[in-house]
Amino acid sequence: EPEVTQTPSHQVTQMGQEVILRCVPISNHLYFYWYRQILGQKVEFLVSFYNNEISEKSEIFDDQFSVERPDGSNFTLKIRSTKLEDSAMYFCASNQQGDQETQYFGPGTRLLVL
Amino acid sequence: GENVEQHPSTLSVQEGDSAVIKCTYSDSASNYFPWYKQELGKRPQLIIDIRSNVGEKKDQRIAVTLNKTAKHFSLHITETQPEDSAVYFCAASKRDNNDMRFGAGTRLTVKP
């Protein structure tokens, strides 16, 4: 069964550095998402992406965040200048039809900002 | 925006008992309500979902009920087993909006 994959599984970075988190959605999916989960807390929506543009974003997704689909398979989340509070698990998800359909989550990237 | 509240935050039951987790939502336009199970250190996985055109859905030991008037929905797990132990999240989203909002989660412990 196809799965969403994410790399790296863990990343440690210094405050102020840029990080890029990578995701490979399921191949026939058209909608892509990023979520964040701070340790022990709820899953928080960051952004959704369809047809090469952002379709929705939350209040968390400020100017330091950006997303890109640089080729036909990868979907990336860039954090330009990391802050301590960006430490969290970042999940990518995808689905075929967007709203009202199951979203399939990747295994996550655990980001630690020191 | 949508606000999803989830209760209880922790729930401990004996194996074989039932477990009920409740969520409320604020946006009356929300019409899709999935439930995710997340085991420690793993990804959230969908266990059941319900759309607003139905009031109840069942899949073996798991059922979800939806009351649109009251804006609440519940997860029911019957005949609980130790492997049901996990954190369960409810979520809500609306048509033509991909911004899915999660509840705070319920840590379910099933004691053998």
PDB file of C-alpha atoms in Angstrom:
ATOM      1  CA  GLU A   1       0.000   0.000   0.000  1.00  0.00           C
ATOM      2  CA  PRO A   2       1.469   3.388  -0.964  1.00  0.00           C
ATOM      3  CA  GLU A   3       2.443   5.695   1.879  1.00  0.00           C
ATOM      4  CA  VAL A   4       3.481   9.286   2.371  1.00  0.00           C
ATOM      5  CA  THR A   5       7.183   9.456   3.168  1.00  0.00           C
ATOM      6  CA  GLN A   6       9.160  12.196   4.868  1.00  0.00           C
ATOM      7  CA  THR A   7      12.841  13.023   5.245  1.00  0.00           C
ATOM      8  CA  PRO A   8      14.715  13.467   7.429  1.00  0.00           C
ATOM      9  CA  SER A   9      13.131  11.624  10.337  1.00  0.00           C
ATOM     10  CA  HIS A  10      14.994  13.859  12.788  1.00  0.00           C
ATOM     11  CA  GLN A  11      16.700  17.202  12.361  1.00  0.00           C
ATOM     12  CA  VAL A  12      18.630  19.286  14.868  1.00  0.00           C
ATOM     13  CA  THR A  13      19.416  22.875  13.980  1.00  0.00           C
ATOM     14  CA  GLN A  14      20.666  26.062  15.568  1.00  0.00           C
ATOM     15  CA  MET A  15      18.281  28.934  16.165  1.00  0.00           C
ATOM     16  CA  GLY A  16      18.263  31.287  13.204  1.00  0.00           C
ATOM     17  CA  GLN A  17      19.175  28.622  10.674  1.00  0.00           C
ATOM     18  CA  GLU A  18      17.033  27.649   7.713  1.00  0.00           C
ATOM     19  CA  VAL A  19      15.612  24.137   7.484  1.00  0.00           C
ATOM     20  CA  ILE A  20      13.853  22.325   4.682  1.00  0.00           C
ATOM     21  CA  LEU A  21      11.609  19.403   5.466  1.00  0.00           C
ATOM     22  CA  ARG A  22      10.806  17.065   2.632  1.00  0.00           C
ATOM     23  CA  CYS A  23       7.774  14.999   1.846  1.00  0.00           C
ATOM     24  CA  VAL A  24       6.847  12.642  -0.954  1.00  0.00           C
ATOM     25  CA  PRO A  25       3.055  12.416  -1.110  1.00  0.00           C
ATOM     26  CA  ILE A  26       1.212   9.427  -2.482  1.00  0.00           C
ATOM     27  CA  SER A  27       1.684   9.540  -6.237  1.00  0.00           C
ATOM     28  CA  ASN A  28      -1.878  10.097  -7.458  1.00  0.00           C
ATOM     29  CA  HIS A  29      -2.771  12.573  -4.739  1.00  0.00           C
ATOM     30  CA  LEU A  30      -3.385  16.190  -5.639  1.00  0.00           C
ATOM     31  CA  TYR A  31      -3.765  17.921  -2.271  1.00  0.00           C
ATOM     32  CA  PHE A  32      -0.897  18.291   0.146  1.00  0.00           C
ATOM     33  CA  TYR A  33      -0.732  19.485   3.723  1.00  0.00           C
ATOM     34  CA  TRP A  34       1.676  20.324   6.494  1.00  0.00           C
ATOM     35  CA  TYR A  35       0.841  19.979  10.165  1.00  0.00           C
ATOM     36  CA  ARG A  36       2.812  20.641  13.300  1.00  0.00           C
ATOM     37  CA  GLN A  37       2.619  18.848  16.641  1.00  0.00           C
ATOM     38  CA  ILE A  38       4.492  20.271  19.583  1.00  0.00           C
ATOM     39  CA  LEU A  39       5.416  17.506  22.018  1.00  0.00           C
ATOM     40  CA  GLY A  40       2.375  16.347  23.954  1.00  0.00           C
ATOM     41  CA  GLN A  41       0.016  18.763  22.231  1.00  0.00           C
ATOM     42  CA  LYS A  42      -2.559  18.703  19.472  1.00  0.00           C
ATOM     43  CA  VAL A  43      -1.928  18.401  15.781  1.00  0.00           C
ATOM     44  CA  GLU A  44      -2.058  21.915  14.275  1.00  0.00           C
ATOM     45  CA  PHE A  45      -2.823  22.717  10.663  1.00  0.00           C
ATOM     46  CA  LEU A  46      -0.206  24.829   8.913  1.00  0.00           C
ATOM     47  CA  VAL A  47      -0.996  24.909   5.216  1.00  0.00           C
ATOM     48  CA  SER A  48      -2.696  23.149   2.340  1.00  0.00           C
ATOM     49  CA  PHE A  49      -1.452  23.174  -1.240  1.00  0.00           C
ATOM     50  CA  TYR A  50      -3.207  22.375  -4.499  1.00  0.00           C
ATOM     51  CA  ASN A  51      -2.437  23.052  -8.127  1.00  0.00           C
ATOM     52  CA  ASN A  52       0.927  24.581  -7.262  1.00  0.00           C
ATOM     53  CA  GLU A  53      -0.412  27.139  -4.883  1.00  0.00           C
ATOM     54  CA  ILE A  54      -1.414  27.528  -1.270  1.00  0.00           C
ATOM     55  CA  SER A  55      -5.142  26.974  -0.833  1.00  0.00           C
ATOM     56  CA  GLU A  56      -5.402  27.532   2.925  1.00  0.00           C
ATOM     57  CA  LYS A  57      -3.029  28.545   5.668  1.00  0.00           C
ATOM     58  CA  SER A  58      -3.360  28.982   9.401  1.00  0.00           C
ATOM     59  CA  GLU A  59      -2.283  31.801  11.629  1.00  0.00           C
ATOM     60  CA  ILE A  60       0.825  29.791  12.509  1.00  0.00           C
ATOM     61  CA  PHE A  61       2.008  29.845   8.904  1.00  0.00           C
ATOM     62  CA  ASP A  62       3.664  33.257   8.919  1.00  0.00           C
ATOM     63  CA  ASP A  63       6.306  34.779   6.650  1.00  0.00           C
ATOM     64  CA  GLN A  64       9.062  32.545   7.942  1.00  0.00           C
ATOM     65  CA  PHE A  65       7.333  29.510   6.438  1.00  0.00           C
ATOM     66  CA  SER A  66       7.082  28.625   2.784  1.00  0.00           C
ATOM     67  CA  VAL A  67       6.082  25.557   0.807  1.00  0.00           C
ATOM     68  CA  GLU A  68       7.091  24.383  -2.595  1.00  0.00           C
ATOM     69  CA  ARG A  69       6.586  21.535  -4.975  1.00  0.00           C
ATOM     70  CA  PRO A  70       9.909  21.721  -6.790  1.00  0.00           C
ATOM     71  CA  ASP A  71       9.298  18.673  -8.974  1.00  0.00           C
ATOM     72  CA  GLY A  72       6.612  16.102  -9.632  1.00  0.00           C
ATOM     73  CA  SER A  73       7.147  14.182  -6.431  1.00  0.00           C
ATOM     74  CA  ASN A  74       8.521  16.304  -3.595  1.00  0.00           C
ATOM     75  CA  PHE A  75       6.620  18.714  -1.393  1.00  0.00           C
ATOM     76  CA  THR A  76       8.771  20.813   0.917  1.00  0.00           C
ATOM     77  CA  LEU A  77       8.306  23.016   3.956  1.00  0.00           C
ATOM     78  CA  LYS A  78      10.962  25.656   4.515  1.00  0.00           C
ATOM     79  CA  ILE A  79      11.434  27.501   7.764  1.00  0.00           C
ATOM     80  CA  ARG A  80      13.664  30.488   7.033  1.00  0.00           C
ATOM     81  CA  SER A  81      14.995  31.468  10.428  1.00  0.00           C
ATOM     82  CA  THR A  82      14.162  28.870  13.026  1.00  0.00           C
ATOM     83  CA  LYS A  83      13.115  29.783  16.546  1.00  0.00           C
ATOM     84  CA  LEU A  84      13.206  27.655  19.659  1.00  0.00           C
ATOM     85  CA  GLU A  85       9.419  27.378  19.562  1.00  0.00           C
ATOM     86  CA  ASP A  86       9.569  25.788  16.117  1.00  0.00           C
ATOM     87  CA  SER A  87      10.735  22.585  17.797  1.00  0.00           C
ATOM     88  CA  ALA A  88       8.017  20.076  17.025  1.00  0.00           C
ATOM     89  CA  MET A  89       7.050  17.094  14.934  1.00  0.00           C
ATOM     90  CA  TYR A  90       6.095  18.144  11.432  1.00  0.00           C
ATOM     91  CA  PHE A  91       3.711  15.913   9.544  1.00  0.00           C
ATOM     92  CA  CYS A  92       3.026  15.994   5.845  1.00  0.00           C
ATOM     93  CA  ALA A  93      -0.281  14.607   4.568  1.00  0.00           C
ATOM     94  CA  SER A  94      -1.957  14.158   1.208  1.00  0.00           C
ATOM     95  CA  ASN A  95      -5.198  13.124  -0.392  1.00  0.00           C
ATOM     96  CA  GLN A  96      -6.799  12.970  -3.771  1.00  0.00           C
ATOM     97  CA  GLN A  97      -9.853  15.140  -3.578  1.00  0.00           C
ATOM     98  CA  GLY A  98      -9.202  17.671  -0.868  1.00  0.00           C
ATOM     99  CA  ASP A  99     -11.945  18.483   1.571  1.00  0.00           C
ATOM    100  CA  GLN A 100     -14.039  15.810   3.224  1.00  0.00           C
ATOM    101  CA  GLU A 101     -11.670  13.042   2.369  1.00  0.00           C
ATOM    102  CA  THR A 102      -9.220  11.022   4.403  1.00  0.00           C
ATOM    103  CA  GLN A 103      -5.814  12.602   4.693  1.00  0.00           C
ATOM    104  CA  TYR A 104      -2.905  10.197   4.782  1.00  0.00           C
ATOM    105  CA  PHE A 105      -0.143  11.244   7.096  1.00  0.00           C
ATOM    106  CA  GLY A 106       3.566  10.739   6.709  1.00  0.00           C
ATOM    107  CA  PRO A 107       5.719   9.465   9.594  1.00  0.00           C
ATOM    108  CA  GLY A 108       6.808  12.975  10.527  1.00  0.00           C
ATOM    109  CA  THR A 109      10.066  14.874  10.944  1.00  0.00           C
ATOM    110  CA  ARG A 110      11.075  15.682  14.481  1.00  0.00           C
ATOM    111  CA  LEU A 111      12.701  19.115  14.444  1.00  0.00           C
ATOM    112  CA  LEU A 112      14.745  20.307  17.391  1.00  0.00           C
ATOM    113  CA  VAL A 113      15.916  23.908  17.437  1.00  0.00           C
ATOM    114  CA  LEU A 114      18.730  24.660  19.873  1.00  0.00           C
TER     115      LEU A 114
ATOM    116  CA  GLY B   1     -12.134  30.070  12.540  1.00  0.00           C
ATOM    117  CA  GLU B   2     -13.170  26.626  13.661  1.00  0.00           C
ATOM    118  CA  ASN B   3     -12.493  25.657  17.273  1.00  0.00           C
ATOM    119  CA  VAL B   4     -12.670  22.000  18.281  1.00  0.00           C
ATOM    120  CA  GLU B   5     -12.894  21.037  21.942  1.00  0.00           C
ATOM    121  CA  GLN B   6     -12.275  17.459  23.053  1.00  0.00           C
ATOM    122  CA  HIS B   7     -13.011  15.693  26.334  1.00  0.00           C
ATOM    123  CA  PRO B   8     -11.765  13.988  28.381  1.00  0.00           C
ATOM    124  CA  SER B   9      -8.043  14.607  28.054  1.00  0.00           C
ATOM    125  CA  THR B  10      -7.295  11.225  29.631  1.00  0.00           C
ATOM    126  CA  LEU B  11      -9.449   8.131  29.913  1.00  0.00           C
ATOM    127  CA  SER B  12      -8.631   4.856  31.616  1.00  0.00           C
ATOM    128  CA  VAL B  13     -10.855   1.804  31.204  1.00  0.00           C
ATOM    129  CA  GLN B  14     -10.683  -1.895  31.935  1.00  0.00           C
ATOM    130  CA  GLU B  15     -10.268  -4.262  29.044  1.00  0.00           C
ATOM    131  CA  GLY B  16     -13.684  -5.160  27.670  1.00  0.00           C
ATOM    132  CA  ASP B  17     -15.338  -1.941  28.811  1.00  0.00           C
ATOM    133  CA  SER B  18     -16.521   0.793  26.459  1.00  0.00           C
ATOM    134  CA  ALA B  19     -14.817   4.123  25.953  1.00  0.00           C
ATOM    135  CA  VAL B  20     -16.490   7.331  24.828  1.00  0.00           C
ATOM    136  CA  ILE B  21     -14.694  10.468  23.688  1.00  0.00           C
ATOM    137  CA  LYS B  22     -16.602  13.656  22.932  1.00  0.00           C
ATOM    138  CA  CYS B  23     -15.873  16.651  20.757  1.00  0.00           C
ATOM    139  CA  THR B  24     -17.654  19.897  20.086  1.00  0.00           C
ATOM    140  CA  TYR B  25     -17.068  22.295  17.224  1.00  0.00           C
ATOM    141  CA  SER B  26     -17.888  25.936  16.740  1.00  0.00           C
ATOM    142  CA  ASP B  27     -18.390  26.451  13.008  1.00  0.00           C
ATOM    143  CA  SER B  28     -21.823  25.298  11.879  1.00  0.00           C
ATOM    144  CA  ALA B  29     -20.482  25.048   8.317  1.00  0.00           C
ATOM    145  CA  SER B  30     -18.171  22.179   9.299  1.00  0.00           C
ATOM    146  CA  ASN B  31     -19.359  18.974   7.715  1.00  0.00           C
ATOM    147  CA  TYR B  32     -16.537  16.453   7.818  1.00  0.00           C
ATOM    148  CA  PHE B  33     -15.415  14.907  11.099  1.00  0.00           C
ATOM    149  CA  PRO B  34     -12.580  12.375  11.131  1.00  0.00           C
ATOM    150  CA  TRP B  35     -11.100  10.583  14.115  1.00  0.00           C
ATOM    151  CA  TYR B  36      -7.413   9.759  14.241  1.00  0.00           C
ATOM    152  CA  LYS B  37      -5.504   7.341  16.442  1.00  0.00           C
ATOM    153  CA  GLN B  38      -1.914   8.180  17.251  1.00  0.00           C
ATOM    154  CA  GLU B  39       0.366   5.714  18.951  1.00  0.00           C
ATOM    155  CA  LEU B  40       3.428   7.015  20.732  1.00  0.00           C
ATOM    156  CA  GLY B  41       5.934   8.475  18.300  1.00  0.00           C
ATOM    157  CA  LYS B  42       3.900   7.528  15.241  1.00  0.00           C
ATOM    158  CA  ARG B  43       1.769   9.257  12.656  1.00  0.00           C
ATOM    159  CA  PRO B  44      -1.942   9.939  13.147  1.00  0.00           C
ATOM    160  CA  GLN B  45      -4.001   7.280  11.400  1.00  0.00           C
ATOM    161  CA  LEU B  46      -7.626   7.642  10.435  1.00  0.00           C
ATOM    162  CA  ILE B  47      -9.881   5.159  12.212  1.00  0.00           C
ATOM    163  CA  ILE B  48     -13.305   6.426  11.213  1.00  0.00           C
ATOM    164  CA  ASP B  49     -14.925   9.517   9.786  1.00  0.00           C
ATOM    165  CA  ILE B  50     -18.414  10.889   9.413  1.00  0.00           C
ATOM    166  CA  ARG B  51     -19.986  13.414   7.125  1.00  0.00           C
ATOM    167  CA  SER B  52     -22.809  15.692   8.079  1.00  0.00           C
ATOM    168  CA  ASN B  53     -25.414  13.933   6.023  1.00  0.00           C
ATOM    169  CA  VAL B  54     -25.425  10.993   8.446  1.00  0.00           C
ATOM    170  CA  GLY B  55     -25.940  10.807  12.193  1.00  0.00           C
ATOM    171  CA  GLU B  56     -24.069   7.630  12.993  1.00  0.00           C
ATOM    172  CA  LYS B  57     -21.474   5.363  11.455  1.00  0.00           C
ATOM    173  CA  LYS B  58     -20.131   2.075  12.721  1.00  0.00           C
ATOM    174  CA  ASP B  59     -17.124  -0.036  11.851  1.00  0.00           C
ATOM    175  CA  GLN B  60     -16.840  -3.178  13.960  1.00  0.00           C
ATOM    176  CA  ARG B  61     -16.028  -2.033  17.532  1.00  0.00           C
ATOM    177  CA  ILE B  62     -15.835   1.646  16.617  1.00  0.00           C
ATOM    178  CA  ALA B  63     -18.745   3.987  16.103  1.00  0.00           C
ATOM    179  CA  VAL B  64     -19.120   7.714  15.691  1.00  0.00           C
ATOM    180  CA  THR B  65     -22.237   9.778  16.285  1.00  0.00           C
ATOM    181  CA  LEU B  66     -22.893  13.300  15.107  1.00  0.00           C
ATOM    182  CA  ASN B  67     -25.394  15.826  16.416  1.00  0.00           C
ATOM    183  CA  LYS B  68     -25.319  18.763  14.047  1.00  0.00           C
ATOM    184  CA  THR B  69     -27.832  20.788  16.004  1.00  0.00           C
ATOM    185  CA  ALA B  70     -25.727  20.628  19.130  1.00  0.00           C
ATOM    186  CA  LYS B  71     -22.470  20.699  17.164  1.00  0.00           C
ATOM    187  CA  HIS B  72     -20.971  17.714  18.838  1.00  0.00           C
ATOM    188  CA  PHE B  73     -19.719  14.324  17.786  1.00  0.00           C
ATOM    189  CA  SER B  74     -18.517  11.343  19.743  1.00  0.00           C
ATOM    190  CA  LEU B  75     -16.314   8.298  19.313  1.00  0.00           C
ATOM    191  CA  HIS B  76     -17.448   5.063  20.895  1.00  0.00           C
ATOM    192  CA  ILE B  77     -15.145   2.080  21.268  1.00  0.00           C
ATOM    193  CA  THR B  78     -16.719  -1.108  22.557  1.00  0.00           C
ATOM    194  CA  GLU B  79     -15.015  -4.200  23.965  1.00  0.00           C
ATOM    195  CA  THR B  80     -11.790  -2.277  24.403  1.00  0.00           C
ATOM    196  CA  GLN B  81      -8.488  -4.087  24.102  1.00  0.00           C
ATOM    197  CA  PRO B  82      -5.013  -3.104  25.359  1.00  0.00           C
ATOM    198  CA  GLU B  83      -3.968  -2.344  21.792  1.00  0.00           C
ATOM    199  CA  ASP B  84      -6.613   0.372  21.684  1.00  0.00           C
ATOM    200  CA  SER B  85      -4.381   2.346  24.067  1.00  0.00           C
ATOM    201  CA  ALA B  86      -3.273   5.486  22.207  1.00  0.00           C
ATOM    202  CA  VAL B  87      -4.063   9.155  21.831  1.00  0.00           C
ATOM    203  CA  TYR B  88      -7.241   9.821  19.871  1.00  0.00           C
ATOM    204  CA  PHE B  89      -7.848  13.098  18.055  1.00  0.00           C
ATOM    205  CA  CYS B  90     -11.071  14.379  16.622  1.00  0.00           C
ATOM    206  CA  ALA B  91     -11.022  16.925  13.822  1.00  0.00           C
ATOM    207  CA  ALA B  92     -13.402  19.035  11.783  1.00  0.00           C
ATOM    208  CA  SER B  93     -13.350  20.691   8.402  1.00  0.00           C
ATOM    209  CA  LYS B  94     -15.839  22.156   5.982  1.00  0.00           C
ATOM    210  CA  ARG B  95     -16.641  21.927   2.311  1.00  0.00           C
ATOM    211  CA  ASP B  96     -14.182  23.620  -0.009  1.00  0.00           C
ATOM    212  CA  ASN B  97     -11.879  24.342   2.908  1.00  0.00           C
ATOM    213  CA  ASN B  98      -8.775  22.268   3.505  1.00  0.00           C
ATOM    214  CA  ASP B  99      -8.058  23.768   6.912  1.00  0.00           C
ATOM    215  CA  MET B 100      -8.702  20.800   9.198  1.00  0.00           C
ATOM    216  CA  ARG B 101      -8.739  21.621  12.910  1.00  0.00           C
ATOM    217  CA  PHE B 102      -7.921  19.045  15.548  1.00  0.00           C
ATOM    218  CA  GLY B 103      -9.066  18.623  19.108  1.00  0.00           C
ATOM    219  CA  ALA B 104      -6.512  18.491  21.896  1.00  0.00           C
ATOM    220  CA  GLY B 105      -6.518  14.713  22.046  1.00  0.00           C
ATOM    221  CA  THR B 106      -7.582  12.036  24.518  1.00  0.00           C
ATOM    222  CA  ARG B 107      -5.065   9.634  25.948  1.00  0.00           C
ATOM    223  CA  LEU B 108      -6.879   6.315  26.256  1.00  0.00           C
ATOM    224  CA  THR B 109      -5.394   3.612  28.453  1.00  0.00           C
ATOM    225  CA  VAL B 110      -6.955   0.157  28.407  1.00  0.00           C
ATOM    226  CA  LYS B 111      -5.878  -1.876  31.408  1.00  0.00           C
ATOM    227  CA  PRO B 112      -5.692  -5.639  30.949  1.00  0.00           C
TER     228      PRO B 112
END
